[in-house]
CSV table of C-alpha atoms in Angstrom, one decimal:
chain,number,residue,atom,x,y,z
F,1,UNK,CA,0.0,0.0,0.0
F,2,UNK,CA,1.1,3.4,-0.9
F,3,UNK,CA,2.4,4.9,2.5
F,4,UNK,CA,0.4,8.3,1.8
F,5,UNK,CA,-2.7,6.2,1.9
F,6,UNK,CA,-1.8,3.9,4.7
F,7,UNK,CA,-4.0,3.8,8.2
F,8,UNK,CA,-2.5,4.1,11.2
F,9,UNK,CA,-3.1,4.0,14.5
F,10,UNK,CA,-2.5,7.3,16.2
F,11,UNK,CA,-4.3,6.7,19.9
F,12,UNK,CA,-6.4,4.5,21.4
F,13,UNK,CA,-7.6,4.9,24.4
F,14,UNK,CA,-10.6,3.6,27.0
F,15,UNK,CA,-13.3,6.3,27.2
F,16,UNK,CA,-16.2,6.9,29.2
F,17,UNK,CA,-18.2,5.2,26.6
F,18,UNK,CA,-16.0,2.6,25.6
F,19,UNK,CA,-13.1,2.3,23.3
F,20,UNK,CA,-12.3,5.1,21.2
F,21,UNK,CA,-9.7,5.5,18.2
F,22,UNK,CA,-8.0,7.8,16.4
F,23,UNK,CA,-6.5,7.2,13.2
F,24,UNK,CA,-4.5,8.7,9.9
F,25,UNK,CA,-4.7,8.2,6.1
F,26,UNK,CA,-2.3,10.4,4.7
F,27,UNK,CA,-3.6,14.3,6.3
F,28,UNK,CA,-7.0,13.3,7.6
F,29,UNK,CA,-8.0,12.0,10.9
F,30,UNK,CA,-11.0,10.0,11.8
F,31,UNK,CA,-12.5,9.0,15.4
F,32,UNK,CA,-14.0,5.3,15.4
F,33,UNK,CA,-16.0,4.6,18.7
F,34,UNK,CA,-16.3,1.1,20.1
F,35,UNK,CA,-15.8,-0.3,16.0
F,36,UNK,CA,-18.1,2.5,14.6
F,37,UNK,CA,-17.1,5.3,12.5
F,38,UNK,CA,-17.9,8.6,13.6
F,39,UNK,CA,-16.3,11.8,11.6
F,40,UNK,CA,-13.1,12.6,10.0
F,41,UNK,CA,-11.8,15.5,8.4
F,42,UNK,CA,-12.1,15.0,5.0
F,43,UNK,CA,-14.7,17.8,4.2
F,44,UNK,CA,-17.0,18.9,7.4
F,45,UNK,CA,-19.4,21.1,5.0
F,46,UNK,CA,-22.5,19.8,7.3
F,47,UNK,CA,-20.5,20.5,10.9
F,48,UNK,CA,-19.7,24.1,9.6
F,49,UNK,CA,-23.4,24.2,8.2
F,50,UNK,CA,-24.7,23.1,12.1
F,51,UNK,CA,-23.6,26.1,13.6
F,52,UNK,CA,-23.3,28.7,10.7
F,53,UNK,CA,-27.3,28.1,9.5
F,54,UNK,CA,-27.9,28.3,13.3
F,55,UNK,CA,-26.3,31.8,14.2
F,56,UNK,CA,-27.7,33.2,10.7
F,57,UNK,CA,-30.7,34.3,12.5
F,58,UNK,CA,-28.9,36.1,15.4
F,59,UNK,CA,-26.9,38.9,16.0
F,60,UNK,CA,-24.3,39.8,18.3
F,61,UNK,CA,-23.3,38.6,21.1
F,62,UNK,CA,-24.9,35.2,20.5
F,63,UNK,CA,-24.5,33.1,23.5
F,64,UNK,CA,-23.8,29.1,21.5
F,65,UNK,CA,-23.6,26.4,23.2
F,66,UNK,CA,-22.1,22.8,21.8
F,67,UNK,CA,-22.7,19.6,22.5
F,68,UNK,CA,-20.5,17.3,20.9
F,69,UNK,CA,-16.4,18.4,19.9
F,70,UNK,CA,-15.7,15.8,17.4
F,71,UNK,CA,-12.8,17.2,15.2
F,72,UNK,CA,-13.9,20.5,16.0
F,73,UNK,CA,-14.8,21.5,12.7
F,74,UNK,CA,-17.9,23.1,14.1
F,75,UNK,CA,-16.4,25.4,16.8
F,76,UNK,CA,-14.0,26.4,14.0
F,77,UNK,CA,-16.7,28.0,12.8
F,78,UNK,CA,-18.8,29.5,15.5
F,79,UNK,CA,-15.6,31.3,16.1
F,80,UNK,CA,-15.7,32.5,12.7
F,81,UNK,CA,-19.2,33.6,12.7
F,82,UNK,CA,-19.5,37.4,13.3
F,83,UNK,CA,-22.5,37.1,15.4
F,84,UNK,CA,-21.0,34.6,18.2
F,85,UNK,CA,-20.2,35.6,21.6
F,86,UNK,CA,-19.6,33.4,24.2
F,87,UNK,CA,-19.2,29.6,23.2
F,88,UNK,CA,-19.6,26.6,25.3
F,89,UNK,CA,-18.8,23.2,24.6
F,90,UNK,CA,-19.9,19.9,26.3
F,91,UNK,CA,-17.6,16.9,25.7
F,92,UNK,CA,-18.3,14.0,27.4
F,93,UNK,CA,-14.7,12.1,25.8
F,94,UNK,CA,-11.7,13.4,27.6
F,95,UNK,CA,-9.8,11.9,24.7
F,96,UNK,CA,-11.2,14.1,22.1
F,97,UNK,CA,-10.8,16.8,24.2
F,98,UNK,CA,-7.5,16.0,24.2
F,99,UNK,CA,-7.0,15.3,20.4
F,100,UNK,CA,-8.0,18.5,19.5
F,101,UNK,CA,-6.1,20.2,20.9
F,102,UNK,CA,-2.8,17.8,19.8
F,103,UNK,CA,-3.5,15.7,16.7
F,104,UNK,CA,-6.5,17.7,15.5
F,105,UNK,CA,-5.2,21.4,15.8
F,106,UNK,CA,-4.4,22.0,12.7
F,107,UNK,CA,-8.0,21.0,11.5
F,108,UNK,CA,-10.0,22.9,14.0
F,109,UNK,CA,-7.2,26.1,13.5
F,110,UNK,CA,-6.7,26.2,17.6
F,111,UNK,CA,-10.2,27.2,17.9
F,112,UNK,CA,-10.1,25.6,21.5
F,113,UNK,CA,-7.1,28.8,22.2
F,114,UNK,CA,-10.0,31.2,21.2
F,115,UNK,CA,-11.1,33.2,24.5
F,116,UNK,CA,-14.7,33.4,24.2
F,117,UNK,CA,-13.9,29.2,24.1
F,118,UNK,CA,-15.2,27.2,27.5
F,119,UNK,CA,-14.8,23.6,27.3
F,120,UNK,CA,-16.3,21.1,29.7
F,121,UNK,CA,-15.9,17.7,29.9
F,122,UNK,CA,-19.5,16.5,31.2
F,123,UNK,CA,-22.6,14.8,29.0
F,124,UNK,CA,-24.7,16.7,27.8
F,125,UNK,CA,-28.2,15.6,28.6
F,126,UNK,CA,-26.7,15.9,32.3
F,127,UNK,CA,-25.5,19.8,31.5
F,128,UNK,CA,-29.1,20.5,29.8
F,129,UNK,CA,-30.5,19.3,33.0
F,130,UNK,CA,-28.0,21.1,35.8
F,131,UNK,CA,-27.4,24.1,34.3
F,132,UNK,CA,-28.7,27.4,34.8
F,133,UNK,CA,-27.7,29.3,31.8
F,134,UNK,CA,-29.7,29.8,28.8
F,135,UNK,CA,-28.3,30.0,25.1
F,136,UNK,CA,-29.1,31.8,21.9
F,137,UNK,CA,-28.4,28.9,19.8
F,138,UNK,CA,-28.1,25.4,20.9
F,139,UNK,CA,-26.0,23.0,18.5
F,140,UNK,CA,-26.4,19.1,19.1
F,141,UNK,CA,-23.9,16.8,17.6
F,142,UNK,CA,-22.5,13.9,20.1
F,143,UNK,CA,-24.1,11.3,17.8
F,144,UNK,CA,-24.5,10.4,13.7
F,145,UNK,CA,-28.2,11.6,14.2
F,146,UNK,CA,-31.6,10.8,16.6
F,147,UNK,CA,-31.6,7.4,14.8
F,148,UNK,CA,-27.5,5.9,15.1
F,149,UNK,CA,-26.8,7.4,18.8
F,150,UNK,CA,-22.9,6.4,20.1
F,151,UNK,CA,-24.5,5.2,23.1
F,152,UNK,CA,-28.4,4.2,24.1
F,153,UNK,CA,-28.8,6.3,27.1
F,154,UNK,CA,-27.7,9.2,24.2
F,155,UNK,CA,-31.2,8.8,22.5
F,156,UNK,CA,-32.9,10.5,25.1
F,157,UNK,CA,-31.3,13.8,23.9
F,158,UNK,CA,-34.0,13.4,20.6
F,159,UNK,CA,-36.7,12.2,22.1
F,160,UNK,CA,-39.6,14.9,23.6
F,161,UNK,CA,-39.0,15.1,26.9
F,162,UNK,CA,-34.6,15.7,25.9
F,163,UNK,CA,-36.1,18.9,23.4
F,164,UNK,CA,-37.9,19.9,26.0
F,165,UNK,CA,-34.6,20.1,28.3
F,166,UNK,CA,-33.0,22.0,25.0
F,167,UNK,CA,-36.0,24.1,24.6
F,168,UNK,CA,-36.0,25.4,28.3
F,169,UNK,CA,-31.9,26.6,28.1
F,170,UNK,CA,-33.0,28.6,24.9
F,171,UNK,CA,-33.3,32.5,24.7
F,172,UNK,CA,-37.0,33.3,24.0
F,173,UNK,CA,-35.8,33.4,20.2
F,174,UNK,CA,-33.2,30.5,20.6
F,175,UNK,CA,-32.3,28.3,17.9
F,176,UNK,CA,-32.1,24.5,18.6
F,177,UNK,CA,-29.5,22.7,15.5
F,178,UNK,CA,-29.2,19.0,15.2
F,179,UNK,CA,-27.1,17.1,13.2
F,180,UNK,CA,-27.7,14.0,11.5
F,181,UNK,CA,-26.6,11.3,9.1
F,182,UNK,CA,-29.5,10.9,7.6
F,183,UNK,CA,-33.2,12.2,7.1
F,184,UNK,CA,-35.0,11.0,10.3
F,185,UNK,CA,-38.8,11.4,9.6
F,186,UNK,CA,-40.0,10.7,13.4
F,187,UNK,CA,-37.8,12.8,14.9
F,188,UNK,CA,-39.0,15.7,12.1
F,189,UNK,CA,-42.2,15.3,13.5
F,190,UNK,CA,-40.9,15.4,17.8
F,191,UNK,CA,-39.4,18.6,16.5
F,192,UNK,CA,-42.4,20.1,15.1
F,193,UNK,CA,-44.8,19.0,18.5
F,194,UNK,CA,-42.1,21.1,20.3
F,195,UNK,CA,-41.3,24.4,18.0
F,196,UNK,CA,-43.2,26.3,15.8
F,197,UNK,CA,-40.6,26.9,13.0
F,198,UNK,CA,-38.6,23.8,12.1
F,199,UNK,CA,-36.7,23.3,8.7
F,200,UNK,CA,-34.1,21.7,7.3
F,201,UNK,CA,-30.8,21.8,5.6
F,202,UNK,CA,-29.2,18.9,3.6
F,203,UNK,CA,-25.6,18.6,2.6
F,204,UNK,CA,-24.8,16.1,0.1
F,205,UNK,CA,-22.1,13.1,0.9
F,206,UNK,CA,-19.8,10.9,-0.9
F,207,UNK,CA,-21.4,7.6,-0.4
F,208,UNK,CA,-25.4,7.0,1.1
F,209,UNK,CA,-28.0,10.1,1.9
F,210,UNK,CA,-27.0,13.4,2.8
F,211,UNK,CA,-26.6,15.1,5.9
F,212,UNK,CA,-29.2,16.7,7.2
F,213,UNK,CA,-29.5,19.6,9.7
F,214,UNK,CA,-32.6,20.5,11.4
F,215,UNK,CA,-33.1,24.1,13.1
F,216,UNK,CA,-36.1,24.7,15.4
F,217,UNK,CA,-37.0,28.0,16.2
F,218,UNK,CA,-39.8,29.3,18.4
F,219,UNK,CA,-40.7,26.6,21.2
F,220,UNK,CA,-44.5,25.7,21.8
F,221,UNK,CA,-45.1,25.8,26.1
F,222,UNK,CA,-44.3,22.4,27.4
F,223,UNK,CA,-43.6,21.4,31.1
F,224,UNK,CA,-39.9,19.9,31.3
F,225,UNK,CA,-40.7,16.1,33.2
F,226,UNK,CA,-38.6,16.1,36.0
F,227,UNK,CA,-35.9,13.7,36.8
F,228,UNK,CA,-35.5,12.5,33.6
């Protein structure tokens, strides 16, 4: 094999979730979690898309918050946007926390070094919970979409009761963005019982469906259960 298109091994290490991976072909990193593929650096149109779409409808200082790191391609561009202030991100991996800010640096540009940055280690349906803050726009991307979740107790982040969570740390006209492999119908329809304005934006890929983003705007009253 060519040594430009060799895979190697660059960490591997036992997360909080299992095993994790990170490995390089030639310039471009990929994360596998527990045998499955998560993201890699080869394009990153759809993470840049997540946040970008999201912030279009605000205007300075946007308070962001991000669930999910992965190769950072997405805070690369919330930092980038001019209408982000203050941006948080929830990682629940101390690994990719790590990487990024090693191995994946020079994809994500140092966006971690950024000073409006805060980084967390914690999971995110926890923070949702705890926290007291509220957000302008809320980006969700921990998983490859509400149907293909890293981890089962994850999948309570798309069902109703985990949008209400979102719904209740949004600004009156918050944004709530979630990333996904593919087109996922029923959760469409959880997002349109819990906001008035939903759409969505697709982003073609090399191989299978496109990505898709969905944006929720305007939430409909709900009470948030408790204790879940």
């Amino acid at each position: 094999m060519d040594a430009a298109h060799e895979t190697i091994t660059v960490d591997r290490v036992h997360g909080t979730a299992g095993e994790l991976v990170l490995r390089r072909t030639g310039p471009h990193h990929e994360i596998i979690s527990n045998g499955v593929f998560l993201m890699d650096t080869r394009d990153g149109a759809s993470e840049r898309l997540l946040v970008t779409a999201a912030l279009d409808h605000h205007t300075p200082p946007a308070a962001v918050l991000i669930g999910g790191l992965g190769v950072g391609f997405t805070l690369h561009a919330a930092t980038r946007h001019p209408a982000a202030g203050t941006i948080t991100v929830i990682e629940r991996e101390p690994a990719v926390i790590t990487w990024n800010r090693t191995h994946l640096r020079r994809h994500n540009h140092g966006a971690l070094d950024d000073p409006r940055v805060r980084v967390h280690q914690a999971d995110l349906h926890t923070w949702l919970r705890t926290t007291t803050d509220t957000y302008d726009v809320i980006c969700i991307d921990t998983d490859n979409g509400p149907d293909w979740t890293v981890t089962d107790d994850n999948a309570r982040l798309y069902r109703t009761p985990g949008l209400s969570l979102a719904a209740a740390r949004l600004t009156p006209h918050g944004t709530l963005a979630v990333w996904s492999a593919a087109p996922s119908p029923a959760f469409h329809r959880r997002l349109q019982d819990r906001f008035a304005h939903v759409t969505t934006r697709t982003v073609p890929t090399r191989h299978g469906p496109p990505d898709v983003i969905y944006l929720a705007r305007h939430p409909v009253a709900h009470t948030t259960p408790h204790n879940f």
